[in-house]
Short mmCIF file of C-alpha atoms in Angstrom, two decimals:
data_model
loop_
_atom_site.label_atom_id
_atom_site.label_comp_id
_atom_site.label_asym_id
_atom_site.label_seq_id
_atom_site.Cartn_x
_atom_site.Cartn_y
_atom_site.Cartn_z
CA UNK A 1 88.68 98.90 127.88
CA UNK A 2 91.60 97.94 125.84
CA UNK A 3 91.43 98.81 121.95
CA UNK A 4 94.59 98.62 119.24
CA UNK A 5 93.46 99.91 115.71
CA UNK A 6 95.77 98.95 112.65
CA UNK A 7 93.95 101.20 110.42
CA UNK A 8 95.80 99.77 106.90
CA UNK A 9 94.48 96.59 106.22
CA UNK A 10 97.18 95.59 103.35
CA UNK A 11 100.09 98.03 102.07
CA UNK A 12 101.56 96.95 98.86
CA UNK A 13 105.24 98.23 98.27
CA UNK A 14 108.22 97.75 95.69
CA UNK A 15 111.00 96.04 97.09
CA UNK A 16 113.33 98.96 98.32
CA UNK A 17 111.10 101.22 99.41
CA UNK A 18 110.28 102.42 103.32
CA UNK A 19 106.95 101.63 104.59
CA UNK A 20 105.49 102.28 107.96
CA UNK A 21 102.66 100.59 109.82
CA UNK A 22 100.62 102.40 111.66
CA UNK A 23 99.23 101.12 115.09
CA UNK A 24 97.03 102.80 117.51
CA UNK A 25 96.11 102.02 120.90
CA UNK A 26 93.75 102.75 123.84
CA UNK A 27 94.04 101.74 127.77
CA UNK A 28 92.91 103.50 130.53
CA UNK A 29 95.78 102.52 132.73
CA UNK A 30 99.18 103.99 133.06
CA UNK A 31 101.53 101.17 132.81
CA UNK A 32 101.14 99.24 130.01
CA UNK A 33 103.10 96.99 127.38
CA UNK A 34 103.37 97.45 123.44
CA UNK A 35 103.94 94.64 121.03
CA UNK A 36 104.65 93.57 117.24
CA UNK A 37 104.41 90.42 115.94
CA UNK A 38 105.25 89.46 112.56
CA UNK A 39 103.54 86.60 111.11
CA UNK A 40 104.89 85.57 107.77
CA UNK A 41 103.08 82.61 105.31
CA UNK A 42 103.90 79.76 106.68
CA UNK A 43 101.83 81.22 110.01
CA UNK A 44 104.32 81.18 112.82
CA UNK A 45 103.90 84.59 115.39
CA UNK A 46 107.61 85.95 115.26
CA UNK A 47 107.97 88.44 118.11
CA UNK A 48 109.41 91.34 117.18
CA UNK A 49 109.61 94.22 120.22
CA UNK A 50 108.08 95.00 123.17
CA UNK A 51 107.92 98.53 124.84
CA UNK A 52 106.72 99.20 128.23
CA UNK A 53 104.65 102.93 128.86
CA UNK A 54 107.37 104.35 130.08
CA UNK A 55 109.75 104.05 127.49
CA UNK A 56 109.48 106.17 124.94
CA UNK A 57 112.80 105.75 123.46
CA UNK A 58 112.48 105.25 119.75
CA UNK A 59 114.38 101.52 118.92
CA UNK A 60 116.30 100.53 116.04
CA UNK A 61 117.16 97.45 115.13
CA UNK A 62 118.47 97.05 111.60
CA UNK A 63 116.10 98.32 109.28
CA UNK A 64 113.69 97.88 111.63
CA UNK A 65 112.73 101.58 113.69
CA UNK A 66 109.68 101.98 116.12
CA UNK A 67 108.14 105.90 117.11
CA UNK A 68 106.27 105.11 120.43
CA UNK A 69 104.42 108.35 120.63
CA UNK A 70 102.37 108.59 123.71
CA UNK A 71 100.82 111.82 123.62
CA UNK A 72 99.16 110.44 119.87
CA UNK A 73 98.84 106.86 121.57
CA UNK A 74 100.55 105.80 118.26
CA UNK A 75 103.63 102.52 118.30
CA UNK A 76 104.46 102.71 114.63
CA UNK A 77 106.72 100.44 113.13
CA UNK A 78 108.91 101.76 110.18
CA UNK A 79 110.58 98.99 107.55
CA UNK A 80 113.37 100.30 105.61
CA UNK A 81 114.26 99.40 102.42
CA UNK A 82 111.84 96.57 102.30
CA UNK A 83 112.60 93.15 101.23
CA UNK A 84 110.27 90.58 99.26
CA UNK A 85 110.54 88.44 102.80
CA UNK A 86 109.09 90.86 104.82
CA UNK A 87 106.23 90.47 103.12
CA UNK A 88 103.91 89.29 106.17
CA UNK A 89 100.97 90.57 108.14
CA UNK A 90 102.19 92.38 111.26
CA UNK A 91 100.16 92.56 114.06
CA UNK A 92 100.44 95.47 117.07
CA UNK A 93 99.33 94.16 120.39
CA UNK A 94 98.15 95.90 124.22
CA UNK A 95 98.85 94.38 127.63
CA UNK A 96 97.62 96.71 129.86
CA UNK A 97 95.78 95.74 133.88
CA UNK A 98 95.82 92.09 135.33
CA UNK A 99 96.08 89.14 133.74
CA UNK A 100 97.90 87.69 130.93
CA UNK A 101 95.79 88.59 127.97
CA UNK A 102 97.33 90.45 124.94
CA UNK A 103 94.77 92.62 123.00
CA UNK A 104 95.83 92.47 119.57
CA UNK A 105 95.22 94.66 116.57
CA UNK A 106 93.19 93.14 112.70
CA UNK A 107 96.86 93.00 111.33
CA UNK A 108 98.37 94.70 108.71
CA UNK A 109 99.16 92.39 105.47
CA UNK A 110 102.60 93.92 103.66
CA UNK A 111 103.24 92.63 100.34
CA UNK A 112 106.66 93.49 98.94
CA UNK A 113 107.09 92.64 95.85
CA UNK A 114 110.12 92.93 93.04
CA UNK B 1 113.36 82.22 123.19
CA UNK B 2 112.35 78.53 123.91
CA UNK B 3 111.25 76.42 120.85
CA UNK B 4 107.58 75.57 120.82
CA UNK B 5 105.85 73.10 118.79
CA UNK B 6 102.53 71.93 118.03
CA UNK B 7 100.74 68.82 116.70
CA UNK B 8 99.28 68.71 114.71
CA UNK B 9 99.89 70.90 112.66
CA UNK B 10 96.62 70.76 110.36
CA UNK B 11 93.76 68.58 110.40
CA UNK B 12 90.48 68.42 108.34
CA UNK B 13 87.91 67.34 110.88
CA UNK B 14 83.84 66.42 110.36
CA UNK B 15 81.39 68.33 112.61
CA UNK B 16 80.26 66.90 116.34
CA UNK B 17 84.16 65.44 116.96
CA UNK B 18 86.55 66.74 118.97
CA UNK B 19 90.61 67.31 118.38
CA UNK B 20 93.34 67.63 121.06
CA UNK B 21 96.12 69.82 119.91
CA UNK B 22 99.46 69.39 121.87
CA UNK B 23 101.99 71.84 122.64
CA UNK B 24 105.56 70.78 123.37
CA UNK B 25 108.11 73.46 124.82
CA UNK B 26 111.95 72.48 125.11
CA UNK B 27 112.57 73.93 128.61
CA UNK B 28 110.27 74.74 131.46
CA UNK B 29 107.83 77.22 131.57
CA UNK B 30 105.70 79.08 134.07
CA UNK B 31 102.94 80.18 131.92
CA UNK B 32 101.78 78.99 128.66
CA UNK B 33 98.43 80.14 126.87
CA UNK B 34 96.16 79.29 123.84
CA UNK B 35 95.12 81.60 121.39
CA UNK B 36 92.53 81.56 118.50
CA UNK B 37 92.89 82.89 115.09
CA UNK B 38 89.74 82.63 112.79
CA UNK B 39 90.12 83.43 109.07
CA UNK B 40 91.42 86.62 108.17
CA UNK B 41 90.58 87.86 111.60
CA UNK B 42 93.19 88.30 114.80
CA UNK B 43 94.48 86.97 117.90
CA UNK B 44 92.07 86.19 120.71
CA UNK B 45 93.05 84.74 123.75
CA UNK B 46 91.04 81.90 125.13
CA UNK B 47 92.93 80.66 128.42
CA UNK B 48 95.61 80.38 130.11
CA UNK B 49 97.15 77.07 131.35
CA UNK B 50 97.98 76.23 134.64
CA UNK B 51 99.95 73.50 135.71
CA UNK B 52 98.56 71.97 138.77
CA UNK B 53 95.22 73.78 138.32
CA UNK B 54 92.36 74.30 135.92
CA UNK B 55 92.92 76.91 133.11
CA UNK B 56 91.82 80.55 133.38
CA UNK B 57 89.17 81.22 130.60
CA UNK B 58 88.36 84.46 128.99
CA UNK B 59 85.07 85.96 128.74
CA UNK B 60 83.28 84.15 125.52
CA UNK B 61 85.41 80.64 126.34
CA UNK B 62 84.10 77.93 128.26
CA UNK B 63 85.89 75.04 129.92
CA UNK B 64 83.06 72.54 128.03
CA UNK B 65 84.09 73.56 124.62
CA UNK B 66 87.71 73.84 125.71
CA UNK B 67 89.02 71.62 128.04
CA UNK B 68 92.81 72.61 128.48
CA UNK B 69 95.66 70.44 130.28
CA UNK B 70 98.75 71.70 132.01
CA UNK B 71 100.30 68.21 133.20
CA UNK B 72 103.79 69.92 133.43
CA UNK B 73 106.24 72.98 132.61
CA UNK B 74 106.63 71.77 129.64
CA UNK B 75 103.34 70.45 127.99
CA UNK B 76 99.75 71.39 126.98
CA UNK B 77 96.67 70.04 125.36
CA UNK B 78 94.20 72.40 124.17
CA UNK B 79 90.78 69.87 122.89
CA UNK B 80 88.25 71.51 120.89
CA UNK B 81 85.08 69.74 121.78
CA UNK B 82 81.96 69.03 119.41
CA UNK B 83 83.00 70.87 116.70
CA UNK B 84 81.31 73.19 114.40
CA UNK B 85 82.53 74.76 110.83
CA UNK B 86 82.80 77.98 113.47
CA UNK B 87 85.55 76.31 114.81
CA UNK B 88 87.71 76.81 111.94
CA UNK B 89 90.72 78.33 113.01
CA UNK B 90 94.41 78.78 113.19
CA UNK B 91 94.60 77.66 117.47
CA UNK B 92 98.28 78.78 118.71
CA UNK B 93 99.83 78.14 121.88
CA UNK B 94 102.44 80.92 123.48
CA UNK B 95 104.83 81.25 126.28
CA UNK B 96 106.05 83.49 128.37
CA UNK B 97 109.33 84.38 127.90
CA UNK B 98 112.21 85.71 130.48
CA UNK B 99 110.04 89.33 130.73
CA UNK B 100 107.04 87.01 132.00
CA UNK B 101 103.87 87.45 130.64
CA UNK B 102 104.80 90.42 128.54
CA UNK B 103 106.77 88.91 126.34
CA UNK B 104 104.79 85.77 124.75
CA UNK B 105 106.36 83.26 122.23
CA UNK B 106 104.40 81.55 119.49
CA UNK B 107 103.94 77.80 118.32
CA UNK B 108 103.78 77.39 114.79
CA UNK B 109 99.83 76.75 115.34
CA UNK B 110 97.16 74.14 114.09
CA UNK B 111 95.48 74.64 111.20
CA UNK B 112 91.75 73.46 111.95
CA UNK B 113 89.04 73.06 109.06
CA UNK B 114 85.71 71.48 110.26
CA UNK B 115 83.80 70.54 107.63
#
């Protein structure tokens, strides 16, 4: 069975600060595919990376960093120096086996405010 | 990415109708898919859509309640059938993108109240 916990339903920072979102996942098989999605107000899914099983290469991109840590089966997703429009839910997602489907987490609802 | 829209965007509909929601991709596109977002809640996939053939439901999502169309690369309908105030939901449609079904682009979605 696939499972992805995002154990913080809403983190509330001050603009500035680093935050990290926690994500964790379960699959029995052995290749498998990592997501985030960022979904801001207006309700539009922005993808933001994906990471295959055997990659675990932490990415940067801006001040945007992900830790893919199999051995915890934790994809965290760090923002740095946070910005009042990243304020969003972000969701961490599973494709793992056949077929299309994408197993996504509850979401994570950042508010940063001023 | 491609650029995926949907329409319509929102609509306030009364119990026991149905709604079609369309999705409109600007280039070709082997696989597209509906999700379902219910308030506060996450993503859950309810089918994919195949041009040429019937959509693939997931467990939970019946062909009945959700009759999907794939008429080309570029289009889909999603219909919600007799509706209930269950049925309120954020419905998105997604695309694969160059990785294939790995990497899936969102419409902006359709806000659905049944009231």
């Amino acid at each position: 069975a696939q499972k992805v916990t995002q154990a913080q339903t809403e983190i509330s920072v001050v603009e500035k600060e680093d935050v990290t979102l926690d994500c964790v996942y379960e699959t029995r098989d052995t290749t498998y595919y990592l997501f985030w999605y960022k979904q801001p107000p207006s309700g539009e899914l922005v993808f933001l990376i994906r990471r295959n099983s055997f990659d675990e290469q932490n990415e940067i991109s801006g001040r945007y960093s992900w830790n893919f840590q199999k051995s915890t089966s934790s994809f965290n997703f760090t923002i740095t120096a946070s910005q009042v429009v990243d304020s969003a839910v972000y969701f961490c997602a599973l494709k793992s086996g056949g077929g299309n489907k994408l197993t996504f987490g509850t979401g994570t609802q950042l508010k940063v405010e001023l | 990415s491609a650029v995926i829209s949907q329409k319509p965007s929102r609509d306030i509909c009364q119990r026991g109708t149905s709604l079609t929601i369309q999705c409109q991709v600007d280039s070709q596109v082997t696989m597209m898919f509906w999700y379902r977002q219910q308030p506060g809640q996450s993503l859950t996939l309810i089918a994919t859509a195949n041009q040429g053939s019937e959509a693939t439901y997931e467990s939970g999502f019946v062909i009945d309640k959700f009759p999907i169309s794939r008429p080309n690369l570029t289009f889909s309908t999603l219909t919600v059938s007799n509706m209930s105030p269950e049925d309120s939901s954020i419905y998105l449609c997604s695309v694969a993108g160059a990785g294939g079904p790995y990497e899936q682009y969102f419409g902006p979605g359709t806000r659905l109240t049944v009231t």
